[in-house]
mmCIF file with all atom_site columns, C-alpha atoms in Angstrom:
data_model
loop_
_atom_site.group_PDB
_atom_site.id
_atom_site.type_symbol
_atom_site.label_atom_id
_atom_site.label_alt_id
_atom_site.label_comp_id
_atom_site.label_asym_id
_atom_site.label_entity_id
_atom_site.label_seq_id
_atom_site.pdbx_PDB_ins_code
_atom_site.Cartn_x
_atom_site.Cartn_y
_atom_site.Cartn_z
_atom_site.occupancy
_atom_site.B_iso_or_equiv
_atom_site.pdbx_formal_charge
_atom_site.auth_seq_id
_atom_site.auth_comp_id
_atom_site.auth_asym_id
_atom_site.auth_atom_id
_atom_site.pdbx_PDB_model_num
ATOM 1   C CA . ASN A 1 1   ? 104.812 94.639 98.329  1.00 60.00 ? 1   ASN A CA 1
ATOM 2   C CA . ALA A 1 2   ? 101.700 93.566 100.265 1.00 74.00 ? 2   ALA A CA 1
ATOM 3   C CA . GLY A 1 3   ? 100.312 91.023 97.759  1.00 91.00 ? 3   GLY A CA 1
ATOM 4   C CA . VAL A 1 4   ? 96.697  90.202 98.610  1.00 94.00 ? 4   VAL A CA 1
ATOM 5   C CA . THR A 1 5   ? 95.255  91.915 101.673 1.00 95.00 ? 5   THR A CA 1
ATOM 6   C CA . GLN A 1 6   ? 91.925  91.068 103.263 1.00 96.00 ? 6   GLN A CA 1
ATOM 7   C CA . THR A 1 7   ? 89.978  93.263 105.650 1.00 96.00 ? 7   THR A CA 1
ATOM 8   C CA . PRO A 1 8   ? 88.846  92.476 108.329 1.00 96.00 ? 8   PRO A CA 1
ATOM 9   C CA . LYS A 1 9   ? 90.672  89.394 109.644 1.00 94.00 ? 9   LYS A CA 1
ATOM 10  C CA . PHE A 1 10  ? 87.976  88.439 112.134 1.00 95.00 ? 10  PHE A CA 1
ATOM 11  C CA . ARG A 1 11  ? 84.318  89.332 112.487 1.00 96.00 ? 11  ARG A CA 1
ATOM 12  C CA . VAL A 1 12  ? 81.299  88.178 114.467 1.00 97.00 ? 12  VAL A CA 1
ATOM 13  C CA . LEU A 1 13  ? 77.864  88.949 113.042 1.00 96.00 ? 13  LEU A CA 1
ATOM 14  C CA . LYS A 1 14  ? 74.369  88.399 114.287 1.00 97.00 ? 14  LYS A CA 1
ATOM 15  C CA . THR A 1 15  ? 71.936  86.572 112.042 1.00 97.00 ? 15  THR A CA 1
ATOM 16  C CA . GLY A 1 16  ? 70.383  89.020 109.590 1.00 97.00 ? 16  GLY A CA 1
ATOM 17  C CA . GLN A 1 17  ? 73.166  91.597 109.750 1.00 97.00 ? 17  GLN A CA 1
ATOM 18  C CA . SER A 1 18  ? 75.032  92.658 106.660 1.00 96.00 ? 18  SER A CA 1
ATOM 19  C CA . MET A 1 19  ? 78.705  93.199 106.048 1.00 96.00 ? 19  MET A CA 1
ATOM 20  C CA . THR A 1 20  ? 81.289  93.638 103.322 1.00 97.00 ? 20  THR A CA 1
ATOM 21  C CA . LEU A 1 21  ? 84.653  91.936 103.097 1.00 97.00 ? 21  LEU A CA 1
ATOM 22  C CA . LEU A 1 22  ? 87.337  93.829 101.231 1.00 97.00 ? 22  LEU A CA 1
ATOM 23  C CA . CYS A 1 23  ? 90.110  92.307 99.178  1.00 97.00 ? 23  CYS A CA 1
ATOM 24  C CA . ALA A 1 24  ? 92.900  94.419 97.758  1.00 97.00 ? 24  ALA A CA 1
ATOM 25  C CA . GLN A 1 25  ? 95.789  93.315 95.557  1.00 96.00 ? 25  GLN A CA 1
ATOM 26  C CA . ASP A 1 26  ? 98.784  95.318 94.408  1.00 95.00 ? 26  ASP A CA 1
ATOM 27  C CA . MET A 1 27  ? 100.083 92.954 91.718  1.00 93.00 ? 27  MET A CA 1
ATOM 28  C CA . ASN A 1 28  ? 98.001  94.373 88.853  1.00 94.00 ? 28  ASN A CA 1
ATOM 29  C CA . HIS A 1 29  ? 96.219  91.037 88.470  1.00 93.00 ? 29  HIS A CA 1
ATOM 30  C CA . GLU A 1 30  ? 93.220  90.872 86.183  1.00 91.00 ? 30  GLU A CA 1
ATOM 31  C CA . TYR A 1 31  ? 91.487  88.010 87.948  1.00 90.00 ? 31  TYR A CA 1
ATOM 32  C CA . MET A 1 32  ? 90.217  87.927 91.489  1.00 92.00 ? 32  MET A CA 1
ATOM 33  C CA . TYR A 1 33  ? 88.353  85.248 93.448  1.00 92.00 ? 33  TYR A CA 1
ATOM 34  C CA . TRP A 1 34  ? 86.470  84.691 96.663  1.00 95.00 ? 34  TRP A CA 1
ATOM 35  C CA . TYR A 1 35  ? 86.562  81.234 98.265  1.00 94.00 ? 35  TYR A CA 1
ATOM 36  C CA . ARG A 1 36  ? 85.129  79.875 101.461 1.00 96.00 ? 36  ARG A CA 1
ATOM 37  C CA . GLN A 1 37  ? 86.850  77.166 103.451 1.00 93.00 ? 37  GLN A CA 1
ATOM 38  C CA . ASP A 1 38  ? 84.906  74.773 105.636 1.00 93.00 ? 38  ASP A CA 1
ATOM 39  C CA . PRO A 1 39  ? 86.222  71.728 107.530 1.00 86.00 ? 39  PRO A CA 1
ATOM 40  C CA . GLY A 1 40  ? 86.393  68.642 105.347 1.00 84.00 ? 40  GLY A CA 1
ATOM 41  C CA . MET A 1 41  ? 85.273  70.517 102.241 1.00 86.00 ? 41  MET A CA 1
ATOM 42  C CA . GLY A 1 42  ? 88.406  72.241 101.031 1.00 87.00 ? 42  GLY A CA 1
ATOM 43  C CA . LEU A 1 43  ? 87.993  75.581 99.332  1.00 90.00 ? 43  LEU A CA 1
ATOM 44  C CA . ARG A 1 44  ? 84.893  76.325 97.308  1.00 92.00 ? 44  ARG A CA 1
ATOM 45  C CA . LEU A 1 45  ? 84.622  79.175 94.857  1.00 91.00 ? 45  LEU A CA 1
ATOM 46  C CA . ILE A 1 46  ? 81.920  81.737 95.672  1.00 95.00 ? 46  ILE A CA 1
ATOM 47  C CA . HIS A 1 47  ? 82.344  84.364 92.969  1.00 94.00 ? 47  HIS A CA 1
ATOM 48  C CA . TYR A 1 48  ? 85.116  85.533 90.731  1.00 91.00 ? 48  TYR A CA 1
ATOM 49  C CA . SER A 1 49  ? 86.009  88.384 88.423  1.00 92.00 ? 49  SER A CA 1
ATOM 50  C CA . VAL A 1 50  ? 87.998  88.353 85.206  1.00 88.00 ? 50  VAL A CA 1
ATOM 51  C CA . GLY A 1 51  ? 88.397  92.103 85.063  1.00 91.00 ? 51  GLY A CA 1
ATOM 52  C CA . GLU A 1 52  ? 87.265  95.458 86.347  1.00 94.00 ? 52  GLU A CA 1
ATOM 53  C CA . GLY A 1 53  ? 83.507  95.779 86.178  1.00 93.00 ? 53  GLY A CA 1
ATOM 54  C CA . THR A 1 54  ? 82.890  92.050 85.609  1.00 93.00 ? 54  THR A CA 1
ATOM 55  C CA . THR A 1 55  ? 81.801  89.330 88.019  1.00 94.00 ? 55  THR A CA 1
ATOM 56  C CA . ALA A 1 56  ? 80.661  85.732 87.696  1.00 92.00 ? 56  ALA A CA 1
ATOM 57  C CA . LYS A 1 57  ? 79.196  83.042 89.916  1.00 92.00 ? 57  LYS A CA 1
ATOM 58  C CA . GLY A 1 58  ? 81.278  80.223 91.241  1.00 89.00 ? 58  GLY A CA 1
ATOM 59  C CA . GLU A 1 59  ? 80.287  76.982 92.898  1.00 88.00 ? 59  GLU A CA 1
ATOM 60  C CA . VAL A 1 60  ? 78.458  78.377 95.960  1.00 94.00 ? 60  VAL A CA 1
ATOM 61  C CA . PRO A 1 61  ? 77.222  81.906 95.158  1.00 96.00 ? 61  PRO A CA 1
ATOM 62  C CA . ASP A 1 62  ? 73.894  81.952 97.016  1.00 96.00 ? 62  ASP A CA 1
ATOM 63  C CA . GLY A 1 63  ? 73.644  84.541 99.781  1.00 96.00 ? 63  GLY A CA 1
ATOM 64  C CA . TYR A 1 64  ? 76.638  86.543 98.523  1.00 98.00 ? 64  TYR A CA 1
ATOM 65  C CA . ASN A 1 65  ? 77.145  89.458 96.173  1.00 97.00 ? 65  ASN A CA 1
ATOM 66  C CA . VAL A 1 66  ? 80.346  90.907 94.789  1.00 97.00 ? 66  VAL A CA 1
ATOM 67  C CA . SER A 1 67  ? 81.585  94.018 93.062  1.00 97.00 ? 67  SER A CA 1
ATOM 68  C CA . ARG A 1 68  ? 84.764  94.913 91.189  1.00 97.00 ? 68  ARG A CA 1
ATOM 69  C CA . LEU A 1 69  ? 84.605  98.656 90.669  1.00 95.00 ? 69  LEU A CA 1
ATOM 70  C CA . LYS A 1 70  ? 88.383  99.016 90.683  1.00 96.00 ? 70  LYS A CA 1
ATOM 71  C CA . LYS A 1 71  ? 90.905  96.558 89.281  1.00 96.00 ? 71  LYS A CA 1
ATOM 72  C CA . GLN A 1 72  ? 92.741  96.245 92.568  1.00 97.00 ? 72  GLN A CA 1
ATOM 73  C CA . ASN A 1 73  ? 89.685  95.662 94.779  1.00 97.00 ? 73  ASN A CA 1
ATOM 74  C CA . PHE A 1 74  ? 87.135  92.865 94.998  1.00 97.00 ? 74  PHE A CA 1
ATOM 75  C CA . LEU A 1 75  ? 84.328  93.190 97.541  1.00 98.00 ? 75  LEU A CA 1
ATOM 76  C CA . LEU A 1 76  ? 82.253  90.342 98.955  1.00 98.00 ? 76  LEU A CA 1
ATOM 77  C CA . GLY A 1 77  ? 78.928  91.271 100.514 1.00 97.00 ? 77  GLY A CA 1
ATOM 78  C CA . LEU A 1 78  ? 76.575  89.394 102.778 1.00 96.00 ? 78  LEU A CA 1
ATOM 79  C CA . GLU A 1 79  ? 73.190  91.120 102.730 1.00 92.00 ? 79  GLU A CA 1
ATOM 80  C CA . SER A 1 80  ? 71.547  89.053 105.469 1.00 96.00 ? 80  SER A CA 1
ATOM 81  C CA . ALA A 1 81  ? 74.013  86.820 107.260 1.00 96.00 ? 81  ALA A CA 1
ATOM 82  C CA . ALA A 1 82  ? 73.029  83.275 108.227 1.00 97.00 ? 82  ALA A CA 1
ATOM 83  C CA . PRO A 1 83  ? 74.780  80.806 110.544 1.00 97.00 ? 83  PRO A CA 1
ATOM 84  C CA . SER A 1 84  ? 75.530  78.640 107.486 1.00 96.00 ? 84  SER A CA 1
ATOM 85  C CA . GLN A 1 85  ? 77.838  81.413 106.316 1.00 97.00 ? 85  GLN A CA 1
ATOM 86  C CA . THR A 1 86  ? 80.141  80.896 109.278 1.00 97.00 ? 86  THR A CA 1
ATOM 87  C CA . SER A 1 87  ? 83.398  80.087 107.541 1.00 97.00 ? 87  SER A CA 1
ATOM 88  C CA . VAL A 1 88  ? 86.863  81.264 106.679 1.00 95.00 ? 88  VAL A CA 1
ATOM 89  C CA . TYR A 1 89  ? 86.867  83.387 103.547 1.00 97.00 ? 89  TYR A CA 1
ATOM 90  C CA . PHE A 1 90  ? 89.862  83.655 101.263 1.00 95.00 ? 90  PHE A CA 1
ATOM 91  C CA . CYS A 1 91  ? 90.463  86.103 98.499  1.00 95.00 ? 91  CYS A CA 1
ATOM 92  C CA . ALA A 1 92  ? 92.878  85.324 95.691  1.00 92.00 ? 92  ALA A CA 1
ATOM 93  C CA . SER A 1 93  ? 94.158  86.966 92.536  1.00 92.00 ? 93  SER A CA 1
ATOM 94  C CA . SER A 1 94  ? 95.959  85.915 89.391  1.00 88.00 ? 94  SER A CA 1
ATOM 95  C CA . PHE A 1 95  ? 97.066  87.066 85.968  1.00 84.00 ? 95  PHE A CA 1
ATOM 96  C CA . GLY A 1 96  ? 94.738  86.293 83.086  1.00 72.00 ? 96  GLY A CA 1
ATOM 97  C CA . GLY A 1 97  ? 95.558  82.945 81.517  1.00 64.00 ? 97  GLY A CA 1
ATOM 98  C CA . GLN A 1 98  ? 97.355  81.737 84.637  1.00 67.00 ? 98  GLN A CA 1
ATOM 99  C CA . PRO A 1 99  ? 95.147  79.418 86.662  1.00 64.00 ? 99  PRO A CA 1
ATOM 100 C CA . PHE A 1 100 ? 97.197  79.537 89.824  1.00 72.00 ? 100 PHE A CA 1
ATOM 101 C CA . ALA A 1 101 ? 96.559  82.261 92.302  1.00 79.00 ? 101 ALA A CA 1
ATOM 102 C CA . PHE A 1 102 ? 98.000  84.199 95.202  1.00 88.00 ? 102 PHE A CA 1
ATOM 103 C CA . PHE A 1 103 ? 95.943  84.074 98.373  1.00 91.00 ? 103 PHE A CA 1
ATOM 104 C CA . GLY A 1 104 ? 95.216  86.488 101.165 1.00 92.00 ? 104 GLY A CA 1
ATOM 105 C CA . GLN A 1 105 ? 95.464  85.547 104.835 1.00 91.00 ? 105 GLN A CA 1
ATOM 106 C CA . GLY A 1 106 ? 91.776  84.896 105.237 1.00 93.00 ? 106 GLY A CA 1
ATOM 107 C CA . THR A 1 107 ? 88.818  86.356 107.146 1.00 95.00 ? 107 THR A CA 1
ATOM 108 C CA . ARG A 1 108 ? 87.279  84.278 109.891 1.00 95.00 ? 108 ARG A CA 1
ATOM 109 C CA . LEU A 1 109 ? 83.556  85.067 110.022 1.00 97.00 ? 109 LEU A CA 1
ATOM 110 C CA . THR A 1 110 ? 81.212  83.776 112.686 1.00 97.00 ? 110 THR A CA 1
ATOM 111 C CA . VAL A 1 111 ? 77.461  84.286 112.394 1.00 97.00 ? 111 VAL A CA 1
ATOM 112 C CA . VAL A 1 112 ? 75.554  83.758 115.641 1.00 97.00 ? 112 VAL A CA 1
ATOM 113 C CA . ALA B 2 1   ? 83.573  69.181 85.343  1.00 70.00 ? 1   ALA B CA 1
ATOM 114 C CA . GLN B 2 2   ? 86.937  68.596 86.905  1.00 74.00 ? 2   GLN B CA 1
ATOM 115 C CA . SER B 2 3   ? 87.297  67.152 90.391  1.00 86.00 ? 3   SER B CA 1
ATOM 116 C CA . VAL B 2 4   ? 90.124  66.487 92.806  1.00 92.00 ? 4   VAL B CA 1
ATOM 117 C CA . THR B 2 5   ? 90.361  63.686 95.352  1.00 95.00 ? 5   THR B CA 1
ATOM 118 C CA . GLN B 2 6   ? 92.701  63.609 98.300  1.00 96.00 ? 6   GLN B CA 1
ATOM 119 C CA . PRO B 2 7   ? 91.957  60.232 99.854  1.00 96.00 ? 7   PRO B CA 1
ATOM 120 C CA . ASP B 2 8   ? 93.874  60.805 103.089 1.00 95.00 ? 8   ASP B CA 1
ATOM 121 C CA . ILE B 2 9   ? 92.177  63.196 105.497 1.00 94.00 ? 9   ILE B CA 1
ATOM 122 C CA . HIS B 2 10  ? 94.920  62.994 108.113 1.00 96.00 ? 10  HIS B CA 1
ATOM 123 C CA . ILE B 2 11  ? 98.453  61.597 108.017 1.00 97.00 ? 11  ILE B CA 1
ATOM 124 C CA . THR B 2 12  ? 100.914 61.293 110.890 1.00 97.00 ? 12  THR B CA 1
ATOM 125 C CA . VAL B 2 13  ? 104.619 60.777 110.269 1.00 97.00 ? 13  VAL B CA 1
ATOM 126 C CA . SER B 2 14  ? 107.706 60.888 112.413 1.00 97.00 ? 14  SER B CA 1
ATOM 127 C CA . GLU B 2 15  ? 110.167 63.710 112.012 1.00 97.00 ? 15  GLU B CA 1
ATOM 128 C CA . GLY B 2 16  ? 112.842 62.658 109.528 1.00 97.00 ? 16  GLY B CA 1
ATOM 129 C CA . ALA B 2 17  ? 110.629 60.093 107.836 1.00 97.00 ? 17  ALA B CA 1
ATOM 130 C CA . SER B 2 18  ? 109.592 60.280 104.210 1.00 97.00 ? 18  SER B CA 1
ATOM 131 C CA . LEU B 2 19  ? 106.207 61.597 103.149 1.00 97.00 ? 19  LEU B CA 1
ATOM 132 C CA . GLU B 2 20  ? 103.835 61.018 100.268 1.00 97.00 ? 20  GLU B CA 1
ATOM 133 C CA . LEU B 2 21  ? 100.472 62.761 99.984  1.00 98.00 ? 21  LEU B CA 1
ATOM 134 C CA . ARG B 2 22  ? 98.110  61.443 97.365  1.00 98.00 ? 22  ARG B CA 1
ATOM 135 C CA . CYS B 2 23  ? 96.100  63.401 94.846  1.00 97.00 ? 23  CYS B CA 1
ATOM 136 C CA . ASN B 2 24  ? 93.934  62.127 92.007  1.00 96.00 ? 24  ASN B CA 1
ATOM 137 C CA . TYR B 2 25  ? 92.046  64.243 89.538  1.00 92.00 ? 25  TYR B CA 1
ATOM 138 C CA . SER B 2 26  ? 89.283  63.791 87.047  1.00 87.00 ? 26  SER B CA 1
ATOM 139 C CA . TYR B 2 27  ? 89.424  65.871 83.911  1.00 77.00 ? 27  TYR B CA 1
ATOM 140 C CA . GLY B 2 28  ? 89.046  65.321 80.187  1.00 69.00 ? 28  GLY B CA 1
ATOM 141 C CA . ALA B 2 29  ? 92.497  66.615 79.347  1.00 72.00 ? 29  ALA B CA 1
ATOM 142 C CA . THR B 2 30  ? 95.723  67.247 81.205  1.00 71.00 ? 30  THR B CA 1
ATOM 143 C CA . PRO B 2 31  ? 95.006  70.054 83.602  1.00 81.00 ? 31  PRO B CA 1
ATOM 144 C CA . TYR B 2 32  ? 97.345  72.367 85.358  1.00 87.00 ? 32  TYR B CA 1
ATOM 145 C CA . LEU B 2 33  ? 98.169  70.861 88.751  1.00 91.00 ? 33  LEU B CA 1
ATOM 146 C CA . PHE B 2 34  ? 99.136  72.497 91.999  1.00 93.00 ? 34  PHE B CA 1
ATOM 147 C CA . TRP B 2 35  ? 99.941  71.819 95.613  1.00 96.00 ? 35  TRP B CA 1
ATOM 148 C CA . TYR B 2 36  ? 99.293  74.458 98.233  1.00 94.00 ? 36  TYR B CA 1
ATOM 149 C CA . VAL B 2 37  ? 100.189 74.413 101.921 1.00 95.00 ? 37  VAL B CA 1
ATOM 150 C CA . GLN B 2 38  ? 98.245  76.115 104.687 1.00 93.00 ? 38  GLN B CA 1
ATOM 151 C CA . SER B 2 39  ? 99.832  76.586 108.090 1.00 91.00 ? 39  SER B CA 1
ATOM 152 C CA . PRO B 2 40  ? 97.475  77.087 111.031 1.00 85.00 ? 40  PRO B CA 1
ATOM 153 C CA . GLY B 2 41  ? 95.730  80.452 110.851 1.00 80.00 ? 41  GLY B CA 1
ATOM 154 C CA . GLN B 2 42  ? 97.430  81.335 107.603 1.00 83.00 ? 42  GLN B CA 1
ATOM 155 C CA . GLY B 2 43  ? 96.500  81.656 103.975 1.00 85.00 ? 43  GLY B CA 1
ATOM 156 C CA . LEU B 2 44  ? 97.510  79.264 101.223 1.00 89.00 ? 44  LEU B CA 1
ATOM 157 C CA . GLN B 2 45  ? 101.040 79.205 99.888  1.00 91.00 ? 45  GLN B CA 1
ATOM 158 C CA . LEU B 2 46  ? 101.895 77.673 96.534  1.00 90.00 ? 46  LEU B CA 1
ATOM 159 C CA . LEU B 2 47  ? 104.344 74.772 96.954  1.00 94.00 ? 47  LEU B CA 1
ATOM 160 C CA . LEU B 2 48  ? 104.701 73.759 93.336  1.00 93.00 ? 48  LEU B CA 1
ATOM 161 C CA . LYS B 2 49  ? 102.911 73.596 90.021  1.00 90.00 ? 49  LYS B CA 1
ATOM 162 C CA . TYR B 2 50  ? 102.849 71.485 86.889  1.00 91.00 ? 50  TYR B CA 1
ATOM 163 C CA . PHE B 2 51  ? 101.908 72.938 83.537  1.00 85.00 ? 51  PHE B CA 1
ATOM 164 C CA . SER B 2 52  ? 103.727 70.706 81.052  1.00 84.00 ? 52  SER B CA 1
ATOM 165 C CA . GLY B 2 53  ? 107.095 69.097 80.341  1.00 87.00 ? 53  GLY B CA 1
ATOM 166 C CA . ASP B 2 54  ? 109.062 67.169 82.937  1.00 88.00 ? 54  ASP B CA 1
ATOM 167 C CA . THR B 2 55  ? 106.618 65.167 85.014  1.00 91.00 ? 55  THR B CA 1
ATOM 168 C CA . LEU B 2 56  ? 108.697 65.492 88.175  1.00 96.00 ? 56  LEU B CA 1
ATOM 169 C CA . VAL B 2 57  ? 108.483 69.008 89.513  1.00 95.00 ? 57  VAL B CA 1
ATOM 170 C CA . GLN B 2 58  ? 110.430 70.572 92.326  1.00 96.00 ? 58  GLN B CA 1
ATOM 171 C CA . GLY B 2 59  ? 108.913 73.041 94.722  1.00 95.00 ? 59  GLY B CA 1
ATOM 172 C CA . ILE B 2 60  ? 109.789 75.069 97.729  1.00 94.00 ? 60  ILE B CA 1
ATOM 173 C CA . LYS B 2 61  ? 110.722 73.673 101.146 1.00 93.00 ? 61  LYS B CA 1
ATOM 174 C CA . GLY B 2 62  ? 112.196 70.494 99.639  1.00 96.00 ? 62  GLY B CA 1
ATOM 175 C CA . PHE B 2 63  ? 108.923 69.174 98.234  1.00 97.00 ? 63  PHE B CA 1
ATOM 176 C CA . GLU B 2 64  ? 108.482 67.508 94.872  1.00 97.00 ? 64  GLU B CA 1
ATOM 177 C CA . ALA B 2 65  ? 105.524 66.060 92.982  1.00 98.00 ? 65  ALA B CA 1
ATOM 178 C CA . GLU B 2 66  ? 105.206 63.627 90.130  1.00 96.00 ? 66  GLU B CA 1
ATOM 179 C CA . PHE B 2 67  ? 102.522 63.797 87.461  1.00 94.00 ? 67  PHE B CA 1
ATOM 180 C CA . LYS B 2 68  ? 101.407 60.379 86.245  1.00 94.00 ? 68  LYS B CA 1
ATOM 181 C CA . ARG B 2 69  ? 99.005  60.682 83.353  1.00 90.00 ? 69  ARG B CA 1
ATOM 182 C CA . SER B 2 70  ? 98.098  56.982 83.315  1.00 91.00 ? 70  SER B CA 1
ATOM 183 C CA . GLN B 2 71  ? 97.001  57.158 86.954  1.00 93.00 ? 71  GLN B CA 1
ATOM 184 C CA . SER B 2 72  ? 95.564  60.691 86.857  1.00 92.00 ? 72  SER B CA 1
ATOM 185 C CA . SER B 2 73  ? 97.683  61.403 89.893  1.00 95.00 ? 73  SER B CA 1
ATOM 186 C CA . PHE B 2 74  ? 99.883  64.175 91.177  1.00 96.00 ? 74  PHE B CA 1
ATOM 187 C CA . ASN B 2 75  ? 101.347 62.936 94.460  1.00 98.00 ? 75  ASN B CA 1
ATOM 188 C CA . LEU B 2 76  ? 103.418 65.164 96.710  1.00 98.00 ? 76  LEU B CA 1
ATOM 189 C CA . ARG B 2 77  ? 106.613 63.816 98.277  1.00 98.00 ? 77  ARG B CA 1
ATOM 190 C CA . LYS B 2 78  ? 109.338 64.847 100.644 1.00 98.00 ? 78  LYS B CA 1
ATOM 191 C CA . PRO B 2 79  ? 112.263 62.581 101.560 1.00 97.00 ? 79  PRO B CA 1
ATOM 192 C CA . SER B 2 80  ? 112.620 63.784 105.164 1.00 97.00 ? 80  SER B CA 1
ATOM 193 C CA . VAL B 2 81  ? 109.976 65.831 106.960 1.00 97.00 ? 81  VAL B CA 1
ATOM 194 C CA . HIS B 2 82  ? 110.640 68.530 109.524 1.00 96.00 ? 82  HIS B CA 1
ATOM 195 C CA . TRP B 2 83  ? 108.399 69.531 112.418 1.00 95.00 ? 83  TRP B CA 1
ATOM 196 C CA . SER B 2 84  ? 107.699 72.787 110.575 1.00 94.00 ? 84  SER B CA 1
ATOM 197 C CA . ASP B 2 85  ? 106.007 70.814 107.773 1.00 96.00 ? 85  ASP B CA 1
ATOM 198 C CA . ALA B 2 86  ? 102.986 70.199 109.998 1.00 96.00 ? 86  ALA B CA 1
ATOM 199 C CA . ALA B 2 87  ? 100.154 71.903 108.101 1.00 96.00 ? 87  ALA B CA 1
ATOM 200 C CA . GLU B 2 88  ? 97.255  71.196 105.794 1.00 95.00 ? 88  GLU B CA 1
ATOM 201 C CA . TYR B 2 89  ? 98.028  70.420 102.185 1.00 97.00 ? 89  TYR B CA 1
ATOM 202 C CA . PHE B 2 90  ? 95.698  71.023 99.278  1.00 95.00 ? 90  PHE B CA 1
ATOM 203 C CA . CYS B 2 91  ? 95.919  69.652 95.791  1.00 95.00 ? 91  CYS B CA 1
ATOM 204 C CA . ALA B 2 92  ? 94.248  71.724 93.078  1.00 92.00 ? 92  ALA B CA 1
ATOM 205 C CA . VAL B 2 93  ? 93.588  71.565 89.365  1.00 88.00 ? 93  VAL B CA 1
ATOM 206 C CA . GLY B 2 94  ? 93.048  74.421 87.003  1.00 83.00 ? 94  GLY B CA 1
ATOM 207 C CA . PHE B 2 95  ? 92.649  75.099 83.361  1.00 69.00 ? 95  PHE B CA 1
ATOM 208 C CA . THR B 2 96  ? 92.790  78.072 81.096  1.00 63.00 ? 96  THR B CA 1
ATOM 209 C CA . ASN B 2 97  ? 89.744  78.802 79.061  1.00 60.00 ? 97  ASN B CA 1
ATOM 210 C CA . PHE B 2 98  ? 89.615  82.487 78.402  1.00 52.00 ? 98  PHE B CA 1
ATOM 211 C CA . GLY B 2 99  ? 87.474  84.076 81.054  1.00 51.00 ? 99  GLY B CA 1
ATOM 212 C CA . ASN B 2 100 ? 87.192  80.837 82.946  1.00 55.00 ? 100 ASN B CA 1
ATOM 213 C CA . GLU B 2 101 ? 90.494  80.376 84.702  1.00 61.00 ? 101 GLU B CA 1
ATOM 214 C CA . LYS B 2 102 ? 89.866  79.049 88.173  1.00 71.00 ? 102 LYS B CA 1
ATOM 215 C CA . LEU B 2 103 ? 91.043  76.399 90.547  1.00 80.00 ? 103 LEU B CA 1
ATOM 216 C CA . THR B 2 104 ? 89.240  73.377 91.935  1.00 86.00 ? 104 THR B CA 1
ATOM 217 C CA . PHE B 2 105 ? 90.578  72.161 95.256  1.00 90.00 ? 105 PHE B CA 1
ATOM 218 C CA . GLY B 2 106 ? 90.665  68.834 96.980  1.00 93.00 ? 106 GLY B CA 1
ATOM 219 C CA . THR B 2 107 ? 89.407  68.554 100.539 1.00 93.00 ? 107 THR B CA 1
ATOM 220 C CA . GLY B 2 108 ? 92.887  68.662 101.995 1.00 95.00 ? 108 GLY B CA 1
ATOM 221 C CA . THR B 2 109 ? 95.211  66.389 103.970 1.00 96.00 ? 109 THR B CA 1
ATOM 222 C CA . ARG B 2 110 ? 96.231  67.394 107.465 1.00 96.00 ? 110 ARG B CA 1
ATOM 223 C CA . LEU B 2 111 ? 99.825  66.432 108.248 1.00 97.00 ? 111 LEU B CA 1
ATOM 224 C CA . THR B 2 112 ? 100.928 65.849 111.830 1.00 97.00 ? 112 THR B CA 1
ATOM 225 C CA . ILE B 2 113 ? 104.606 65.401 112.660 1.00 97.00 ? 113 ILE B CA 1
ATOM 226 C CA . ILE B 2 114 ? 105.619 63.445 115.761 1.00 96.00 ? 114 ILE B CA 1
ATOM 227 C CA . PRO B 2 115 ? 109.071 63.732 117.351 1.00 91.00 ? 115 PRO B CA 1
#
């Protein structure tokens, strides 16, 4: 049972490049989330999804897009990476009606 | 909107000493409350959670937390810390509003253990 798996674990991008982070969960959770973690700021919600085919904005959505084409996958896209998007990104998932979540191991992204 | 405050950015304790990490929240009703732990380079692991009922909750790794409604607090405690407890600890609040379940995190407290 893998839980929540994030791909890749590390990535270095040049400013202006694009990339997609993949999150996969095998717990049949309805809800999935993308957070970013920055020093001294805790975790901030980027986007989330309450079910297949649905997405919603979180606290810091600008510069990111997401898609939830399959229940088990939640993709986070950066169309034109900026140095301000250097961060550690965490994916999480949960059952509907349960506000706590299971987290992936994180993706460390550096934009130079 | 709800918010979470962890007033201590960094705490250092000796191995075997007791520990208390503070967490205060702001919310119009009693939220769901959580403590997560993050070891270096790792994701977040749920230590314990409070939904309702007994205000003293037990978690994994010997941790406990007490919900105090009058103080809007949910402090984490451990009677005797081990070197392996060195990590960052996050308090979080959540609520269930159909289609709107999500967590709000505090900024974290980094715990250092000295021999």
